[in-house]
mmCIF file of C-alpha atoms and ligand atoms in Angstrom:
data_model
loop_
_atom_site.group_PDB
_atom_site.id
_atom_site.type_symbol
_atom_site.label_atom_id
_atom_site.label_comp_id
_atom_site.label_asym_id
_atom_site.label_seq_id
_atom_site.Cartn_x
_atom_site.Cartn_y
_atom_site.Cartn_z
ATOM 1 C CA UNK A 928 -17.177 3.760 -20.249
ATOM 2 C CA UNK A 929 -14.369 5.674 -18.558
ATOM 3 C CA UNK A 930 -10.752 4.606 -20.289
ATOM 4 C CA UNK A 931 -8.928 4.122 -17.136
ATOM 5 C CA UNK A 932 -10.117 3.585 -13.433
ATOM 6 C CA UNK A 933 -6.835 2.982 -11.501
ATOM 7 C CA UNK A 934 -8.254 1.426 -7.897
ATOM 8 C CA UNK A 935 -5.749 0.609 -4.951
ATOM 9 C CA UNK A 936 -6.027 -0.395 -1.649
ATOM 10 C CA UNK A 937 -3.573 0.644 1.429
ATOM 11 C CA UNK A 938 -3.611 -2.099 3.996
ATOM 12 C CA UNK A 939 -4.222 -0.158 7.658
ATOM 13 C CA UNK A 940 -0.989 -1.900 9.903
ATOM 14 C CA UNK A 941 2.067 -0.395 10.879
ATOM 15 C CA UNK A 942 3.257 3.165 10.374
ATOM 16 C CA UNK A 943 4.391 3.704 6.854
ATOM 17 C CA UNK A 944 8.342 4.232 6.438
ATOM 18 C CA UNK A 945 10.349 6.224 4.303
ATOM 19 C CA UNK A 946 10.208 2.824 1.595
ATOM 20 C CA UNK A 947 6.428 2.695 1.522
ATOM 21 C CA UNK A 948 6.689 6.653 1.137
ATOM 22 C CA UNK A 949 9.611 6.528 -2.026
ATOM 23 C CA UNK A 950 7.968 2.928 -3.388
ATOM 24 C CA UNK A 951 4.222 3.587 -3.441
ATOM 25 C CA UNK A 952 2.885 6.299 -1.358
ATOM 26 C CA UNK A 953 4.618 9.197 -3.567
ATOM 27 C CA UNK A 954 4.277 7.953 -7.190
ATOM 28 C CA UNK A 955 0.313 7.124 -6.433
ATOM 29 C CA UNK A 956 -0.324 10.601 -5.017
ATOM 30 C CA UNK A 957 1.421 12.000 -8.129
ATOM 31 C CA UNK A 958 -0.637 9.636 -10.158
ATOM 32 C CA UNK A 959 -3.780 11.361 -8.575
ATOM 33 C CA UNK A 960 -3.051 14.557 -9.875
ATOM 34 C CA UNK A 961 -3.067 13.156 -13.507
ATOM 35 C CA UNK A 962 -6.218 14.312 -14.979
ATOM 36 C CA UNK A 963 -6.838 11.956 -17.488
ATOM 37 C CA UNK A 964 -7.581 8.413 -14.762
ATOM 38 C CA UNK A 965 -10.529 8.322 -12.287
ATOM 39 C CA UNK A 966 -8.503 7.348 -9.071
ATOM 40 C CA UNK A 967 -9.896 5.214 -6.406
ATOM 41 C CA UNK A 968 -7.496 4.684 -3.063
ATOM 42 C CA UNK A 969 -9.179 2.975 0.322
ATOM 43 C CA UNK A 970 -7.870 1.740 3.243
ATOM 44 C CA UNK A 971 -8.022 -1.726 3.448
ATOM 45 C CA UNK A 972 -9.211 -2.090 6.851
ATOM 46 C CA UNK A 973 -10.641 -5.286 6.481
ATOM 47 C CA UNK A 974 -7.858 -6.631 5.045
ATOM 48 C CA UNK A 975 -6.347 -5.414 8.384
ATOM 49 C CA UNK A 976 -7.496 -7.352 10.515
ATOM 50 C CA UNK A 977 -6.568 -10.543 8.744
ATOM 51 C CA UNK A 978 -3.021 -10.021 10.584
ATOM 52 C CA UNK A 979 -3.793 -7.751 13.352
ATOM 53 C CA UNK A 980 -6.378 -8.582 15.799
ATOM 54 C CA UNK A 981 -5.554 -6.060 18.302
ATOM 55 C CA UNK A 982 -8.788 -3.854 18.238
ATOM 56 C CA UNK A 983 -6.871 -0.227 19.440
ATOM 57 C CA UNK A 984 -3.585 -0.679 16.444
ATOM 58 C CA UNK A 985 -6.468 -1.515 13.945
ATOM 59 C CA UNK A 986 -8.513 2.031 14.929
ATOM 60 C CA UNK A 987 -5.321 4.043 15.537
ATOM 61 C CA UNK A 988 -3.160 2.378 12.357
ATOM 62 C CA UNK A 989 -6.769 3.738 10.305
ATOM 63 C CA UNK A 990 -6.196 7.594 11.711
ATOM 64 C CA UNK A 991 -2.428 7.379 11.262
ATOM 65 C CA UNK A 992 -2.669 6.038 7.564
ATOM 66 C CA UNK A 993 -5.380 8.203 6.351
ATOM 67 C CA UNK A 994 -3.511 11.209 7.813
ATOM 68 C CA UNK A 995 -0.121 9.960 5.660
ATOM 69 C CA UNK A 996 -1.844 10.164 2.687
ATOM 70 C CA UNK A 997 -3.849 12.968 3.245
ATOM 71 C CA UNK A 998 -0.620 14.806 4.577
ATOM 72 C CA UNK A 999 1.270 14.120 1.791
ATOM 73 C CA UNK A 1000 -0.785 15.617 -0.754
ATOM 74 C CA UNK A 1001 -3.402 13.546 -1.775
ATOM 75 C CA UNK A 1002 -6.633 15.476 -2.877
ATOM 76 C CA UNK A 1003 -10.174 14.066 -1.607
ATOM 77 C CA UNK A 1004 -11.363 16.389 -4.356
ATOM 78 C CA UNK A 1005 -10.143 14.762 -7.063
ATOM 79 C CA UNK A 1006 -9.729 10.836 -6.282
ATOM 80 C CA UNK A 1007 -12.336 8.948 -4.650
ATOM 81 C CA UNK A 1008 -10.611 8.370 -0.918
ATOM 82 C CA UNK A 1009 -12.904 5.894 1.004
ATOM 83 C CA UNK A 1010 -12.412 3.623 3.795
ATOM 84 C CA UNK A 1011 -13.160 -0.443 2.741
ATOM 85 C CA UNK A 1012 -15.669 -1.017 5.984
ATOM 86 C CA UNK A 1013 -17.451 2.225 4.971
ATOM 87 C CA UNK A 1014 -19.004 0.004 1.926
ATOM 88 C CA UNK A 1015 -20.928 -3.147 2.943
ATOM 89 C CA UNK A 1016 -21.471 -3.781 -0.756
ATOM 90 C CA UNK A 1017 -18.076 -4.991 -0.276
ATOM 91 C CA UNK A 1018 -18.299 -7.742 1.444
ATOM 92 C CA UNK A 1019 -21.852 -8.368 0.210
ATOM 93 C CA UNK A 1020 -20.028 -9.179 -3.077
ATOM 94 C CA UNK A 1021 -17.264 -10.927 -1.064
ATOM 95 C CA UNK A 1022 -19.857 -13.538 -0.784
ATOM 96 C CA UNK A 1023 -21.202 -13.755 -4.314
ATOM 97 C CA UNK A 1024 -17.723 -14.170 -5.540
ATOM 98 C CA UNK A 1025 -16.873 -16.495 -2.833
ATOM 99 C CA UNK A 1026 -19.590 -18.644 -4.422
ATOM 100 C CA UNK A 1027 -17.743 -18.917 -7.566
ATOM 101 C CA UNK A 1028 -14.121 -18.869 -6.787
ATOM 102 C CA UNK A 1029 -12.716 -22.332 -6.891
ATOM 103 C CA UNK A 1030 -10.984 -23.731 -3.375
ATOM 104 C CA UNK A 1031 -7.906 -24.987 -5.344
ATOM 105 C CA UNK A 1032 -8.081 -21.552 -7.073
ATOM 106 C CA UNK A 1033 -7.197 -20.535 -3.264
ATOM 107 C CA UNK A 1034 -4.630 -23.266 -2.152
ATOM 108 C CA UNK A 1035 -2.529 -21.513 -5.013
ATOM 109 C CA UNK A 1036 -2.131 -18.135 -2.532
ATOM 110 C CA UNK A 1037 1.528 -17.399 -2.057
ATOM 111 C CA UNK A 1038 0.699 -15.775 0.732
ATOM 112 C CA UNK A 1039 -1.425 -18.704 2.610
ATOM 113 C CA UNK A 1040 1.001 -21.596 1.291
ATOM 114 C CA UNK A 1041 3.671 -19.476 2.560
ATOM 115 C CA UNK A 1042 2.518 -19.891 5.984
ATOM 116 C CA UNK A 1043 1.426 -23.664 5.298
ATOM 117 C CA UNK A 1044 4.957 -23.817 4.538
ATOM 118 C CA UNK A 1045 6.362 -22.679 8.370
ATOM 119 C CA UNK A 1046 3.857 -24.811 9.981
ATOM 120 C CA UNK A 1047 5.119 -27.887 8.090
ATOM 121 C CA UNK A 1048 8.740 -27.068 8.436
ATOM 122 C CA UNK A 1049 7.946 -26.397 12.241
ATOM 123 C CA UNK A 1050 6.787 -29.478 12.662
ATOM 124 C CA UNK A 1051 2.743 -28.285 13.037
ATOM 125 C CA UNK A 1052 -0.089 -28.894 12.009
ATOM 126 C CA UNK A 1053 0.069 -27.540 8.178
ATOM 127 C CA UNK A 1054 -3.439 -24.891 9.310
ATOM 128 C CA UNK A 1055 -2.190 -24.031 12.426
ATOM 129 C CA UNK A 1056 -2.766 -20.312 13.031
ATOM 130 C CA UNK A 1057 -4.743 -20.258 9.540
ATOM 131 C CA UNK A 1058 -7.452 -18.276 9.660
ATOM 132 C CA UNK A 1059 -10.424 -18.381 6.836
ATOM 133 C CA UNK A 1060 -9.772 -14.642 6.590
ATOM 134 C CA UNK A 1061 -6.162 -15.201 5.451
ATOM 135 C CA UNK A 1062 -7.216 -18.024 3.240
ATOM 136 C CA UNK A 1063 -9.798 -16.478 1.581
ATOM 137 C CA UNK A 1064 -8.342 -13.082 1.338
ATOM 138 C CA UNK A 1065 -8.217 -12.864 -1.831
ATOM 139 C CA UNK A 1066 -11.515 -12.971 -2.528
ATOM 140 C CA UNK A 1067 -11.995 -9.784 -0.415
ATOM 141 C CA UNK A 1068 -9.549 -8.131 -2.889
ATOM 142 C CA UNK A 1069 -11.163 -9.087 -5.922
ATOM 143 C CA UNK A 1070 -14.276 -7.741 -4.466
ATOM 144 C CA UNK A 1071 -12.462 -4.320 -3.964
ATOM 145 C CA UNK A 1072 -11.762 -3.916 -7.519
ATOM 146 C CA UNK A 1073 -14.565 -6.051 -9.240
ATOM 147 C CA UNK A 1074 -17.008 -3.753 -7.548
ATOM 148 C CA UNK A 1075 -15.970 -0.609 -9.405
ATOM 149 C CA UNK A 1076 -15.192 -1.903 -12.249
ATOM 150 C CA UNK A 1077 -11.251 -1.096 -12.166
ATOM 151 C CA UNK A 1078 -9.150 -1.261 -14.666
ATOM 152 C CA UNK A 1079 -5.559 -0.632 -13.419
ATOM 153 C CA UNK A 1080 -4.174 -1.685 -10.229
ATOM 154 C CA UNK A 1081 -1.065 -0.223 -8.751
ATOM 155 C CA UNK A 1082 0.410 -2.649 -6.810
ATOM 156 C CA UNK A 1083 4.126 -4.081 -5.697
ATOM 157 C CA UNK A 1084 5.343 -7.313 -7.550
ATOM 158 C CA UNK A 1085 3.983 -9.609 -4.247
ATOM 159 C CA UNK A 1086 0.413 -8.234 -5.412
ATOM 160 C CA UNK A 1087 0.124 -9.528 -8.781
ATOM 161 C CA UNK A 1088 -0.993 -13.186 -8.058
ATOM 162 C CA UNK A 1089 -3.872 -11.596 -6.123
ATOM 163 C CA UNK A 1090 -5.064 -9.629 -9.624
ATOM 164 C CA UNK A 1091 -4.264 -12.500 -11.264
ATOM 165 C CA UNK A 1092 -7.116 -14.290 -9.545
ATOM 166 C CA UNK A 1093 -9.135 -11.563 -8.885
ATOM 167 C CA UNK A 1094 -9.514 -11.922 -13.352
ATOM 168 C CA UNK A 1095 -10.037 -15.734 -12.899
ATOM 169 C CA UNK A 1096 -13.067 -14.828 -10.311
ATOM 170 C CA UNK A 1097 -14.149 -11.838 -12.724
ATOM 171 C CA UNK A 1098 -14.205 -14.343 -15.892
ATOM 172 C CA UNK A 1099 -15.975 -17.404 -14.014
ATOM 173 C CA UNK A 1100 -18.582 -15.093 -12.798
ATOM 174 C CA UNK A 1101 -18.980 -13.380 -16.077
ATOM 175 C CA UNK A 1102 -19.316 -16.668 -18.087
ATOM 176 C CA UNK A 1103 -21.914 -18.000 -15.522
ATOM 177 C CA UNK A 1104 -23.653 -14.790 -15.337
ATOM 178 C CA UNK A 1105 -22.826 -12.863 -18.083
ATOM 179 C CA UNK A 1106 -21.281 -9.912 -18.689
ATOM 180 C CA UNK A 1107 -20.621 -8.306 -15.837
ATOM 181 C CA UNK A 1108 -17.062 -7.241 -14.791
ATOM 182 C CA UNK A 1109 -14.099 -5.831 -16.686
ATOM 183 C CA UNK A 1110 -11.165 -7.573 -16.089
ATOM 184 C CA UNK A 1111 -8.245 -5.866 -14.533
ATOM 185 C CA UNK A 1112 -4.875 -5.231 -14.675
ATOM 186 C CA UNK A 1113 -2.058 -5.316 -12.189
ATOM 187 C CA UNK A 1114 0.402 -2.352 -13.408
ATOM 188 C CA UNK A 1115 3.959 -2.941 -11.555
ATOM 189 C CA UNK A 1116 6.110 0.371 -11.709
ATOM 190 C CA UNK A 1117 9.703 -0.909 -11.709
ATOM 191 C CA UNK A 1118 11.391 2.653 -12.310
ATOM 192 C CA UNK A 1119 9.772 2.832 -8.878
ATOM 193 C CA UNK A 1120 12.695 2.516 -6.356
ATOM 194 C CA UNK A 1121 12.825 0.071 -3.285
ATOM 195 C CA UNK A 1122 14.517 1.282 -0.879
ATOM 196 C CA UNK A 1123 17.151 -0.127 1.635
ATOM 197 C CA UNK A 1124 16.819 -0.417 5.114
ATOM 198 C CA UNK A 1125 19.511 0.953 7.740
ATOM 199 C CA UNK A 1126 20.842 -2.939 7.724
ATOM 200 C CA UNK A 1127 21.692 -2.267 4.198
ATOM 201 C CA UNK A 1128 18.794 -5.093 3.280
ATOM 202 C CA UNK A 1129 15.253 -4.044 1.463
ATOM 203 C CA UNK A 1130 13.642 -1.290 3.732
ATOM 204 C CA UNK A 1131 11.186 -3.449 5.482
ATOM 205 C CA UNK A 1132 8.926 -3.794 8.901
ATOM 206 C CA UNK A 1133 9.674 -7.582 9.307
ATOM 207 C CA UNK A 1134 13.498 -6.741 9.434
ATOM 208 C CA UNK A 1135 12.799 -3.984 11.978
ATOM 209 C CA UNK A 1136 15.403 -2.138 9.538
ATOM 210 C CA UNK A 1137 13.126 1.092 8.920
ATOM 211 C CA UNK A 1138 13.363 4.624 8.613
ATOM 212 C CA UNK A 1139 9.792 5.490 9.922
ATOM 213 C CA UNK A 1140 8.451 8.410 7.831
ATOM 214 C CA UNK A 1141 7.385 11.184 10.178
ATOM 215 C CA UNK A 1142 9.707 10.759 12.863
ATOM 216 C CA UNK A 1143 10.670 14.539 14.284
ATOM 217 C CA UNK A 1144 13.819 16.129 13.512
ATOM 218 C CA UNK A 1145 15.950 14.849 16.048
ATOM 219 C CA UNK A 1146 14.670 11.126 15.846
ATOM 220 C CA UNK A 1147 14.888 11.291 11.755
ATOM 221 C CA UNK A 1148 18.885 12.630 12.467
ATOM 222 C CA UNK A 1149 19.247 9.836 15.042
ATOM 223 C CA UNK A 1150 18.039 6.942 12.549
ATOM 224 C CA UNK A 1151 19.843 8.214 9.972
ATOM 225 C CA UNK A 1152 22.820 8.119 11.907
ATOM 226 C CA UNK A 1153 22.319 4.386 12.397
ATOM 227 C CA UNK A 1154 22.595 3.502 8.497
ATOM 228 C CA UNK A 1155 25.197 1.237 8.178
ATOM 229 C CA UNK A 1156 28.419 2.077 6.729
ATOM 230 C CA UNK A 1157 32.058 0.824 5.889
ATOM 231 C CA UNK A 1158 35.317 1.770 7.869
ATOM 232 C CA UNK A 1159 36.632 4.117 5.113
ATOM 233 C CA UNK A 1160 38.266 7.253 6.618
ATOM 234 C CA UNK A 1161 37.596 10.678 5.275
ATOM 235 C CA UNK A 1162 39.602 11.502 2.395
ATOM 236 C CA UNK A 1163 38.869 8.050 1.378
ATOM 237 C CA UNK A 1164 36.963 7.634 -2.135
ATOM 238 C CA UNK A 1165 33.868 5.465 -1.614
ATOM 239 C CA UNK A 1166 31.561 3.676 -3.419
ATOM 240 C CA UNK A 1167 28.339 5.101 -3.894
ATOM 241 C CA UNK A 1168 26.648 2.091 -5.760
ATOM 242 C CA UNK A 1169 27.461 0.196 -2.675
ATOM 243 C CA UNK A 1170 26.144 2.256 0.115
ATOM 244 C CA UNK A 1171 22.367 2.720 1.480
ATOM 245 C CA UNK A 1172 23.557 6.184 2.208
ATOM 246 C CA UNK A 1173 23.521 7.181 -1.194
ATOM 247 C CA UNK A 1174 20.519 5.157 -2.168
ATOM 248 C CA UNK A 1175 18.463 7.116 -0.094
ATOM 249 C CA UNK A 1176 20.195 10.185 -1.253
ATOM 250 C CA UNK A 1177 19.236 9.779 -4.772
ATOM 251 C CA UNK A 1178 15.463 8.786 -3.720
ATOM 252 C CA UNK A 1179 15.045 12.174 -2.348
ATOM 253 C CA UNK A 1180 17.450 14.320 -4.916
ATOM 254 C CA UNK A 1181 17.532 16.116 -8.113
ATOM 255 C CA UNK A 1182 19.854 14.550 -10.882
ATOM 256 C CA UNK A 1183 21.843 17.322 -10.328
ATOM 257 C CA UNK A 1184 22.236 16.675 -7.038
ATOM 258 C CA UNK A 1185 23.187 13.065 -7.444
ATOM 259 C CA UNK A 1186 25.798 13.675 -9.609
ATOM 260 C CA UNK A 1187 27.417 16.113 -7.197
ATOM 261 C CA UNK A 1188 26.738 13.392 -4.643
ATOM 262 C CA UNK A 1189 28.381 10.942 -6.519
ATOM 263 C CA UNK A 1190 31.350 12.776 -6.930
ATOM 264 C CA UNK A 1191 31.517 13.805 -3.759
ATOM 265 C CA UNK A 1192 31.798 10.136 -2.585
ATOM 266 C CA UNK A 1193 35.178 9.684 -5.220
ATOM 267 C CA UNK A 1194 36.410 12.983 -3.448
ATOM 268 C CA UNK A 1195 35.759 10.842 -0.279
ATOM 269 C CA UNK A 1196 32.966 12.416 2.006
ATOM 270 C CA UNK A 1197 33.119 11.378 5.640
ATOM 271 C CA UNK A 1198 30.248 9.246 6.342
ATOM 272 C CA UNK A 1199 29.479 12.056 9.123
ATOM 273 C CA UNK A 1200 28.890 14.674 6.642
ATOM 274 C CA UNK A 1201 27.202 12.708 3.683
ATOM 275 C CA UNK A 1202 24.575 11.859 6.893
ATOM 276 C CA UNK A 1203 24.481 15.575 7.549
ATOM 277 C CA UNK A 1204 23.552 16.284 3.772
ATOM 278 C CA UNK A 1205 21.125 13.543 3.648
ATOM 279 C CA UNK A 1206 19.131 14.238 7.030
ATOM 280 C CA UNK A 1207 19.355 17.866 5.656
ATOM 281 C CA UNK A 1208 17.556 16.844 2.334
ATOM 282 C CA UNK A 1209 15.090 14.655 3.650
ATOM 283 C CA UNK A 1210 13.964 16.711 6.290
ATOM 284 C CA UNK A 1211 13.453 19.546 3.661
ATOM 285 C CA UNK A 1212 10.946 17.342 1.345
ATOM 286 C CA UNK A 1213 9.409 15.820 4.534
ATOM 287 C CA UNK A 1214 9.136 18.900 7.163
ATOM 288 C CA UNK A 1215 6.011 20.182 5.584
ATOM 289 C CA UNK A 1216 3.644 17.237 5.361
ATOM 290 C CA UNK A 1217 5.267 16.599 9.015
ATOM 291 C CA UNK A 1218 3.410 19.147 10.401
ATOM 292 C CA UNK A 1219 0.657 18.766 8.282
ATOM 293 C CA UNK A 1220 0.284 15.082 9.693
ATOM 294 C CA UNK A 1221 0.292 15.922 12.996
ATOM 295 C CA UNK A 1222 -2.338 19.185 12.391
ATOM 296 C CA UNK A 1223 -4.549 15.864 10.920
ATOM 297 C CA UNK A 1224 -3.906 13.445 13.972
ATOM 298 C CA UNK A 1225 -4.885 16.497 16.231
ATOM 299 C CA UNK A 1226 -8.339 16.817 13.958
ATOM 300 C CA UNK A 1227 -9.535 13.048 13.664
ATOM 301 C CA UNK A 1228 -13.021 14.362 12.926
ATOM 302 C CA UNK A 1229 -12.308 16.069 10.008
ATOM 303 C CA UNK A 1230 -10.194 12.787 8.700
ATOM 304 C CA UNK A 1231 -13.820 10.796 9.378
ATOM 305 C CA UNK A 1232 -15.836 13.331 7.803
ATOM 306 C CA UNK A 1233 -13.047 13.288 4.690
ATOM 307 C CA UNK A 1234 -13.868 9.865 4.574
ATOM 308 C CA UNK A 1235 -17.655 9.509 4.566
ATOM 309 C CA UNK A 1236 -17.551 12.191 1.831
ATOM 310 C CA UNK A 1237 -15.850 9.725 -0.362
ATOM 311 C CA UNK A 1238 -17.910 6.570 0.832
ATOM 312 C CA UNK A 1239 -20.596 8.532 -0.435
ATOM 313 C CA UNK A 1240 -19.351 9.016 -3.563
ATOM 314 C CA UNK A 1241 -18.048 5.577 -3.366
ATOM 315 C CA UNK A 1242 -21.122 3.795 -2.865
ATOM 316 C CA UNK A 1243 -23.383 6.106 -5.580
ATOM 317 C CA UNK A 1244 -21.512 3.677 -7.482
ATOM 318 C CA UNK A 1245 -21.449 0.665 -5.400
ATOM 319 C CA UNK A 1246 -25.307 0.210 -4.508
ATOM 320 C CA UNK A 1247 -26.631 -0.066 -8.342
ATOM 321 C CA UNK A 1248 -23.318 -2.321 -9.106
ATOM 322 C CA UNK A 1249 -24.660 -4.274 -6.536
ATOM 323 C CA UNK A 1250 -28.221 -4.636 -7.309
ATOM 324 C CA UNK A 1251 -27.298 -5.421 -10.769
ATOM 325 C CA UNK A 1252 -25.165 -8.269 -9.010
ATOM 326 C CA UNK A 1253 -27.811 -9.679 -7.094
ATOM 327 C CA UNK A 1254 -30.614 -9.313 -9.798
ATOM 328 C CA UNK A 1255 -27.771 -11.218 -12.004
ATOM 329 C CA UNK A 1256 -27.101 -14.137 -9.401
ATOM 330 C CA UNK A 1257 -31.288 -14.075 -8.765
ATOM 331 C CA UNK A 1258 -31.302 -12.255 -5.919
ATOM 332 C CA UNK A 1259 -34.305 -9.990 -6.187
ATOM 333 C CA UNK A 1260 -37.941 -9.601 -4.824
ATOM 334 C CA UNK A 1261 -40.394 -12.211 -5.448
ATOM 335 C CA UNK A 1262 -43.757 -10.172 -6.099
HETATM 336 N N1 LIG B 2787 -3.679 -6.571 -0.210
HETATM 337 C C1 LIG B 2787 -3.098 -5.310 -0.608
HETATM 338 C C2 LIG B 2787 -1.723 -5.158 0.069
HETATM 339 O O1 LIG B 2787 -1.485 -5.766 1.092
HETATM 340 C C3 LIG B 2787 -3.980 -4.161 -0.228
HETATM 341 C C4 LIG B 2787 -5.272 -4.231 -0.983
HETATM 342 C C5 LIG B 2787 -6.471 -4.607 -0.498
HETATM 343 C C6 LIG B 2787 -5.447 -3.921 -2.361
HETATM 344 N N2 LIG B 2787 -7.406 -4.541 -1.468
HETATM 345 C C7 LIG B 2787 -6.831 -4.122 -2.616
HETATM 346 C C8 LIG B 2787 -4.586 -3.476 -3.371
HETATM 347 C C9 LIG B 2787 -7.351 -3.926 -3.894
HETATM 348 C C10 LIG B 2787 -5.119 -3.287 -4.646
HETATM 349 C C11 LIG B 2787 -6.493 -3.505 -4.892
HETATM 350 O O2 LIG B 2787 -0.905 -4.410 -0.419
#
């Protein structure tokens, strides 16, 4: 058996910002070009439409995410890049491991008692607006990485519940059944840096505080003109452990270059000219996969044939996982 199958899954809503790029998009397409893991990344667009039900974001969010990742270096030739509707064995095994995941295991989900939790402080209905998709999500997830067999899951910290029971599935199924899935494990990279938003808070769509990533030149100045800052004059040291300014600097820079950030900011930089720097130094890692991205979103056939090249190679692997599944559960032909 392979020693490490690293498996994620990119969620297709919303157009990625400059924290999804620093916090997960660039360490996983570095990870990629490690030789020694088997890398499988998919977009989760079933998982989509669990919070967006608007049929033209769900198909356009799909182009515009696949075109991020492809822009910014990931290599269809060496990870397996697949789309999550592309398999049906996925939700085929939805179902089996629906069949032995435990309801209460489910009433556990941060995510669904989260929203249980609104409705009741509202004054609802505690299910109000609760789908069975959102409820049972979950299950979809485990089915994502069960299927293949993954070992190592990149995900951020409000992930690691879901692994967690994606192993309680994998072990209830495996004592009922046998042997069949590894169990996985959530790997949290917390060198990785989050990123602050232009409020000065986490970096984040539900604050409507982002830096979206492939803005062009003159939009990517304007927002970063926008990042908050203190009053302090020119010629006035200032703090660089206290300003999102800098944060984002050192996201982008060399160490060399923080340090002569940093001292720049105890010489006291104007806030107009440590903006100039940074626009200047983000624009020079991002320019490149900028026009990539848009060469991609011009091409949207080539981004669907990308992708049925790796369901294919996805689902080599898939259909006899899933025959063995249903052979397992005693699913199989009666003659
Ligand atoms: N739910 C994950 C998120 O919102 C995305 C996802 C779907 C995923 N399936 C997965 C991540 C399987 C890891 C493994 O971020």
């Amino acid at each position: 058996m392979a020693s490490a199958r690293v498996l994620t899954g990119i969620t297709t809503t919303g157009v990625p910002h400059l924290g999804n790029y620093v916090g997960a998009i660039r360490p996983a397409v570095a990870a990629s070009r490690s030789a020694e893991v088997e890398s499988f990344y998919f977009l989760a667009d079933y998982h989509a439409l669990i919070k967006c039900q608007d049929p033209e974001l769900v198909h356009r969010s799909t182009l515009e995410i696949a075109a991020t990742w492809l822009a910014l270096g990931l290599d269809p030739q060496r990870v397996v890049f697949y789309r999550q509707s592309d398999i049906p064995e996925i939700p085929e095994l939805t179902w089996l491991l629906t069949c032995m995941t435990a309801k209460g295991l489910m009433n556990r989900a941060h995510a669904y008692k989260a929203v249980v939790q609104e409705n009741e402080s509202a004054g609802e209905d505690p299910d109000f607006g609760i789908t069975m998709g959102l409820f049972s999500y979950p299950i979809l997830m485990a089915a994502d990485i069960l299927l293949f067999n993954a070992t190592r899951i990149p995900v951020g910290r409000d992930q690691v519940q879901h692994i967690e029971m994606a192993r309680d599935i994998a072990q209830r199924f495996n004592h009922h059944y046998g042997e069949h899935f590894v169990l996985p494990e959530a790997v949290v990279d917390d060198q990785v840096a989050v990123l602050q938003g232009l409020d000065g808070r986490k970096m984040s769509k539900s604050y409507g505080n982002t830096i979206p990533l492939f803005l062009d030149d003159r939009q990517l100045r304007k927002h970063i003109n926008r990042i908050k800052t203190n009053l302090l004059e020119p010629g006035e040291p200032k703090d660089p452990d206290d300003s999102t300014v800098f944060q984002i600097w050192r996201a982008f820079a060399t160490p060399e270059q923080t340090a002569e950030m940093r001292a720049a900011f105890a010489a006291g930089i104007a806030w107009g000219e440590a903006k100039k720097r940074l626009f200047e130094l983000v624009d020079g890692e991002l320019a490149p996969a900028r026009s990539r991205y848009q060469a991609l979103l011009d091409d949207p056939g080539h981004i669907e044939a990308v992708l049925r090249d790796g369901a294919a190679k996805a689902r080599a692997l898939a259909a006899p996982r899933l025959a063995e599944l249903r052979r397992a559960v005693g699913i199989r032909p009666l003659g």
